[in-house]
Amino acid sequence: MFMLARILLLWFSVIFMYLNNTIILAEANFITSQCESLANDTRNSTYQRNLDNTFSGLLNTNSGFGFFNFSAGQGNDRVYSIALCRGDVESDLCQSCVNDSIVKLRENCEEYSEAAVIFYDICLLQYSKEYILGNPRTNKNPSFEWNILNATDQSRFNGSPGPLLKRLTADAAAGGPLLKFAAGNTSGPDVSTIYGLVQCTPYLSEAQCTACLDNSINTFASEYYTGSSKGRGLLPTCNFRYETYRFFNMSTLVIPLTITGVSVVSTTTR
């Protein structure tokens, strides 16, 4: 009886640690939002109704890989919307994050603005009067996050996070029209491991995805990097992140790849 109790206690401990780890690795934490100016022709009930309808319809369009795409209305009042979940996020958490982002976007942006985008740790949402799928917007100014440290040696970036993100970019860009995502790790100069991930919206071509990530990573490296042990770049069409701890969910990364000195895992197919 005592032995059975110990076994049950061990199993409960394992289950608790797994659930707790999953929560830490994938939380729907708000990061930032960007709102574009309100145009006069958006101040009408038709546009308002179309915006409501596109958000309502968006939640029912999951591609199966965490990509949502829906539009509502006609002519100048038509509203386009997309949402994208991080490639390692389970479907129920993905759906919840998209739902939360709809609510949060309306709180943060002036209601019925011409275009807006919101970023969470595990998903993003954007809407626009312009056709989103036909406008890669890879040249839009990204949002960056980093640790402010005294170190300014560029070779630190070139020595560890830079090559990792470059290799992940190549893998994600080749992912095809359903999912462009890759995550992995490499050894760092001062810490045991650096973990990174990159992702593009799946409608980008391989060349567009590569250009979006390369431009964002290069801008971060040249203008913002200060020896930071963490970094993040966010665009409506691509994003990257690296940390000194594993922040993505390994259990949903199913295609291991071996690249010299770097462990890379992709979710380009499931």
Short mmCIF file of C-alpha atoms in Angstrom, two decimals:
data_model
loop_
_atom_site.label_atom_id
_atom_site.label_comp_id
_atom_site.label_asym_id
_atom_site.label_seq_id
_atom_site.Cartn_x
_atom_site.Cartn_y
_atom_site.Cartn_z
CA MET A 1 0.00 0.00 0.00
CA PHE A 2 2.85 2.32 0.92
CA MET A 3 4.63 1.47 -2.34
CA LEU A 4 1.46 2.19 -4.37
CA ALA A 5 1.10 5.56 -2.66
CA ARG A 6 4.70 6.43 -3.51
CA ILE A 7 4.17 5.47 -7.18
CA LEU A 8 1.01 7.57 -7.40
CA LEU A 9 2.77 10.51 -5.77
CA LEU A 10 5.62 10.19 -8.29
CA TRP A 11 3.20 10.16 -11.24
CA PHE A 12 1.32 13.20 -9.92
CA SER A 13 4.63 15.02 -9.49
CA VAL A 14 5.66 14.22 -13.06
CA ILE A 15 2.30 15.35 -14.42
CA PHE A 16 2.43 18.57 -12.39
CA MET A 17 5.95 19.40 -13.59
CA TYR A 18 4.93 18.73 -17.20
CA LEU A 19 1.87 20.95 -16.98
CA ASN A 20 3.76 23.66 -15.16
CA ASN A 21 6.56 23.55 -17.74
CA THR A 22 4.06 23.75 -20.59
CA ILE A 23 2.46 26.83 -19.05
CA ILE A 24 5.84 28.52 -18.64
CA LEU A 25 6.87 27.72 -22.20
CA ALA A 26 3.66 28.89 -23.84
CA GLU A 27 1.73 31.71 -22.23
CA ALA A 28 -0.52 34.23 -23.98
CA ASN A 29 1.35 37.25 -22.63
CA PHE A 30 0.66 40.59 -24.30
CA ILE A 31 3.75 42.29 -25.77
CA THR A 32 2.75 45.33 -27.84
CA SER A 33 0.27 46.73 -30.35
CA GLN A 34 0.53 49.13 -33.28
CA CYS A 35 -2.41 51.22 -34.49
CA GLU A 36 -2.57 53.20 -37.73
CA SER A 37 -4.44 56.48 -37.98
CA LEU A 38 -8.20 56.52 -38.30
CA ALA A 39 -9.41 57.46 -41.77
CA ASN A 40 -12.58 59.50 -42.16
CA ASP A 41 -14.24 56.87 -44.34
CA THR A 42 -13.91 54.28 -41.56
CA ARG A 43 -16.24 56.26 -39.28
CA ASN A 44 -19.43 54.64 -40.53
CA SER A 45 -21.68 51.86 -39.38
CA THR A 46 -20.94 49.66 -42.43
CA TYR A 47 -17.22 49.58 -41.73
CA GLN A 48 -17.92 49.02 -38.06
CA ARG A 49 -20.18 46.08 -38.84
CA ASN A 50 -17.61 44.57 -41.23
CA LEU A 51 -14.89 44.83 -38.60
CA ASP A 52 -17.14 43.03 -36.13
CA ASN A 53 -17.93 40.38 -38.72
CA THR A 54 -14.34 39.76 -39.74
CA PHE A 55 -13.34 39.15 -36.13
CA SER A 56 -16.29 36.82 -35.61
CA GLY A 57 -15.52 34.84 -38.75
CA LEU A 58 -11.76 34.77 -38.20
CA LEU A 59 -11.95 32.39 -35.26
CA ASN A 60 -13.46 29.67 -37.48
CA THR A 61 -10.76 29.67 -40.15
CA ASN A 62 -7.82 27.87 -38.51
CA SER A 63 -5.77 26.23 -41.26
CA GLY A 64 -4.81 23.45 -38.87
CA PHE A 65 -1.37 25.01 -38.48
CA GLY A 66 -2.38 28.07 -36.45
CA PHE A 67 -3.05 30.45 -39.34
CA PHE A 68 -6.37 32.32 -39.61
CA ASN A 69 -7.58 34.42 -42.54
CA PHE A 70 -10.96 36.12 -43.04
CA SER A 71 -12.48 39.22 -44.63
CA ALA A 72 -15.91 40.84 -44.60
CA GLY A 73 -17.67 43.54 -46.59
CA GLN A 74 -17.39 45.02 -50.07
CA GLY A 75 -15.50 47.86 -51.73
CA ASN A 76 -14.02 50.57 -49.54
CA ASP A 77 -15.67 49.14 -46.44
CA ARG A 78 -14.11 45.69 -46.78
CA VAL A 79 -11.97 44.61 -43.81
CA TYR A 80 -9.24 41.95 -44.01
CA SER A 81 -7.86 40.12 -41.00
CA ILE A 82 -5.31 37.41 -40.24
CA ALA A 83 -3.99 35.76 -37.10
CA LEU A 84 -0.95 33.54 -36.63
CA CYS A 85 0.02 31.36 -33.69
CA ARG A 86 3.56 30.36 -32.86
CA GLY A 87 4.46 27.07 -34.50
CA ASP A 88 4.89 25.13 -31.25
CA VAL A 89 1.55 26.09 -29.66
CA GLU A 90 -1.27 23.60 -29.14
CA SER A 91 -4.55 24.35 -30.93
CA ASP A 92 -6.65 25.13 -27.85
CA LEU A 93 -4.10 27.59 -26.49
CA CYS A 94 -3.74 29.07 -29.97
CA GLN A 95 -7.49 29.64 -30.25
CA SER A 96 -7.59 31.22 -26.81
CA CYS A 97 -4.74 33.59 -27.66
CA VAL A 98 -6.42 34.75 -30.86
CA ASN A 99 -9.64 35.36 -28.98
CA ASP A 100 -7.80 37.34 -26.29
CA SER A 101 -5.97 39.37 -28.94
CA ILE A 102 -9.26 40.47 -30.52
CA VAL A 103 -10.44 41.84 -27.18
CA LYS A 104 -7.09 43.43 -26.33
CA LEU A 105 -6.66 45.05 -29.74
CA ARG A 106 -9.94 46.91 -29.35
CA GLU A 107 -8.90 48.07 -25.90
CA ASN A 108 -5.49 49.32 -27.03
CA CYS A 109 -6.27 50.87 -30.40
CA GLU A 110 -8.73 53.59 -31.24
CA GLU A 111 -11.83 51.74 -32.28
CA TYR A 112 -12.23 51.12 -36.01
CA SER A 113 -8.81 52.40 -37.00
CA GLU A 114 -7.75 51.79 -40.59
CA ALA A 115 -5.25 49.09 -39.64
CA ALA A 116 -3.83 47.56 -36.47
CA VAL A 117 -1.67 44.69 -35.27
CA ILE A 118 -1.19 43.16 -31.84
CA PHE A 119 1.53 40.80 -30.64
CA TYR A 120 1.42 38.22 -27.89
CA ASP A 121 4.15 35.77 -26.92
CA ILE A 122 2.39 33.01 -28.83
CA CYS A 123 0.18 34.72 -31.44
CA LEU A 124 -0.42 37.86 -33.45
CA LEU A 125 -3.51 39.43 -34.96
CA GLN A 126 -3.86 42.15 -37.57
CA TYR A 127 -6.58 43.77 -39.63
CA SER A 128 -6.50 46.30 -42.44
CA LYS A 129 -8.54 47.95 -45.18
CA GLU A 130 -5.79 46.76 -47.54
CA TYR A 131 -5.59 43.21 -48.84
CA ILE A 132 -3.15 41.69 -46.34
CA LEU A 133 -2.19 38.54 -48.24
CA GLY A 134 -1.11 40.59 -51.23
CA ASN A 135 0.97 43.01 -49.17
CA PRO A 136 3.92 41.30 -47.46
CA ARG A 137 4.87 44.50 -45.55
CA THR A 138 8.35 43.09 -44.99
CA ASN A 139 9.72 46.66 -44.94
CA LYS A 140 7.54 47.83 -42.05
CA ASN A 141 9.47 49.02 -39.00
CA PRO A 142 9.71 46.17 -36.48
CA SER A 143 9.41 46.33 -32.71
CA PHE A 144 12.49 45.13 -30.82
CA GLU A 145 13.14 43.90 -27.27
CA TRP A 146 16.54 43.31 -25.69
CA ASN A 147 18.50 43.38 -22.44
CA ILE A 148 20.53 46.56 -21.95
CA LEU A 149 24.05 45.48 -21.03
CA ASN A 150 27.40 47.22 -21.02
CA ALA A 151 28.92 44.86 -23.57
CA THR A 152 28.98 46.23 -27.11
CA ASP A 153 31.17 43.63 -28.80
CA GLN A 154 29.49 42.81 -32.13
CA SER A 155 31.44 39.56 -32.33
CA ARG A 156 29.32 38.21 -29.47
CA PHE A 157 26.26 38.31 -31.72
CA ASN A 158 28.19 36.96 -34.69
CA GLY A 159 29.51 34.15 -32.50
CA SER A 160 26.26 32.59 -31.26
CA PRO A 161 22.72 34.03 -31.68
CA GLY A 162 23.47 35.43 -35.14
CA PRO A 163 24.44 32.14 -36.83
CA LEU A 164 21.63 30.30 -35.04
CA LEU A 165 18.99 32.74 -36.27
CA LYS A 166 20.47 32.67 -39.78
CA ARG A 167 20.24 28.87 -39.95
CA LEU A 168 16.73 28.90 -38.51
CA THR A 169 15.71 31.50 -41.10
CA ALA A 170 16.79 29.24 -43.96
CA ASP A 171 14.83 26.32 -42.52
CA ALA A 172 11.65 28.29 -41.78
CA ALA A 173 11.64 30.05 -45.17
CA ALA A 174 11.71 26.68 -46.95
CA GLY A 175 8.69 25.49 -44.97
CA GLY A 176 6.06 25.75 -47.68
CA PRO A 177 2.63 27.44 -47.81
CA LEU A 178 1.20 25.97 -44.58
CA LEU A 179 3.79 26.75 -41.92
CA LYS A 180 7.08 28.63 -41.87
CA PHE A 181 8.58 28.07 -38.43
CA ALA A 182 11.81 26.74 -36.96
CA ALA A 183 13.34 26.56 -33.48
CA GLY A 184 16.60 25.27 -32.08
CA ASN A 185 19.63 25.93 -29.91
CA THR A 186 23.37 26.41 -30.00
CA SER A 187 26.23 26.85 -27.54
CA GLY A 188 26.86 30.39 -26.35
CA PRO A 189 30.11 32.12 -25.35
CA ASP A 190 29.18 32.78 -21.71
CA VAL A 191 26.24 30.45 -21.12
CA SER A 192 25.71 26.80 -21.84
CA THR A 193 22.96 27.17 -24.45
CA ILE A 194 21.17 29.80 -26.51
CA TYR A 195 17.67 28.99 -27.74
CA GLY A 196 16.06 30.67 -30.74
CA LEU A 197 13.03 30.57 -32.99
CA VAL A 198 11.90 32.32 -36.15
CA GLN A 199 8.55 32.39 -37.97
CA CYS A 200 6.96 33.95 -41.05
CA THR A 201 3.33 34.21 -42.05
CA PRO A 202 2.81 31.21 -44.34
CA TYR A 203 1.59 33.21 -47.36
CA LEU A 204 5.06 34.73 -47.82
CA SER A 205 7.25 33.17 -50.47
CA GLU A 206 10.57 31.66 -49.45
CA ALA A 207 12.37 34.77 -50.72
CA GLN A 208 9.97 37.14 -48.92
CA CYS A 209 10.27 35.23 -45.65
CA THR A 210 14.07 35.24 -45.90
CA ALA A 211 14.14 38.97 -46.68
CA CYS A 212 11.78 39.82 -43.81
CA LEU A 213 13.80 37.90 -41.22
CA ASP A 214 17.21 38.93 -42.58
CA ASN A 215 16.27 42.61 -42.55
CA SER A 216 14.84 42.42 -39.04
CA ILE A 217 17.77 40.43 -37.60
CA ASN A 218 20.37 42.62 -39.32
CA THR A 219 18.70 45.79 -38.05
CA PHE A 220 18.62 44.39 -34.52
CA ALA A 221 22.28 43.34 -34.71
CA SER A 222 23.54 46.67 -36.05
CA GLU A 223 21.33 49.15 -34.18
CA TYR A 224 20.12 47.54 -30.95
CA TYR A 225 22.33 44.63 -29.93
CA THR A 226 24.51 45.42 -26.90
CA GLY A 227 25.71 41.98 -25.93
CA SER A 228 22.18 41.13 -24.84
CA SER A 229 21.45 37.63 -23.58
CA LYS A 230 17.97 37.91 -25.09
CA GLY A 231 16.42 39.55 -28.12
CA ARG A 232 13.20 39.73 -30.08
CA GLY A 233 12.02 41.32 -33.31
CA LEU A 234 8.33 41.60 -34.26
CA LEU A 235 6.78 42.36 -37.63
CA PRO A 236 3.26 41.60 -38.89
CA THR A 237 4.81 39.12 -41.33
CA CYS A 238 7.81 37.66 -39.46
CA ASN A 239 9.40 37.48 -36.04
CA PHE A 240 12.46 36.14 -34.24
CA ARG A 241 13.44 35.54 -30.63
CA TYR A 242 16.37 34.15 -28.69
CA GLU A 243 16.88 33.48 -24.98
CA THR A 244 19.27 31.67 -22.64
CA TYR A 245 16.47 29.30 -21.57
CA ARG A 246 14.18 27.02 -23.53
CA PHE A 247 11.00 29.01 -24.10
CA PHE A 248 9.39 26.88 -26.81
CA ASN A 249 7.58 23.56 -26.50
CA MET A 250 9.81 20.69 -27.65
CA SER A 251 6.95 18.16 -27.55
CA THR A 252 5.31 19.75 -30.61
CA LEU A 253 8.51 20.08 -32.66
CA VAL A 254 8.56 16.94 -34.72
CA ILE A 255 11.30 17.18 -37.39
CA PRO A 256 14.82 17.20 -35.91
CA LEU A 257 17.55 18.58 -38.14
CA THR A 258 21.31 18.49 -37.63
CA ILE A 259 23.33 21.50 -38.73
CA THR A 260 26.98 21.82 -37.80
CA GLY A 261 27.18 22.91 -34.17
CA VAL A 262 23.46 23.73 -34.03
CA SER A 263 20.42 21.71 -33.02
CA VAL A 264 17.43 22.79 -35.11
CA VAL A 265 13.87 21.55 -34.98
CA SER A 266 11.17 22.49 -37.47
CA THR A 267 7.40 22.14 -37.55
CA THR A 268 7.00 22.67 -41.27
CA THR A 269 4.89 19.50 -41.57
CA ARG A 270 2.77 17.53 -39.16
#
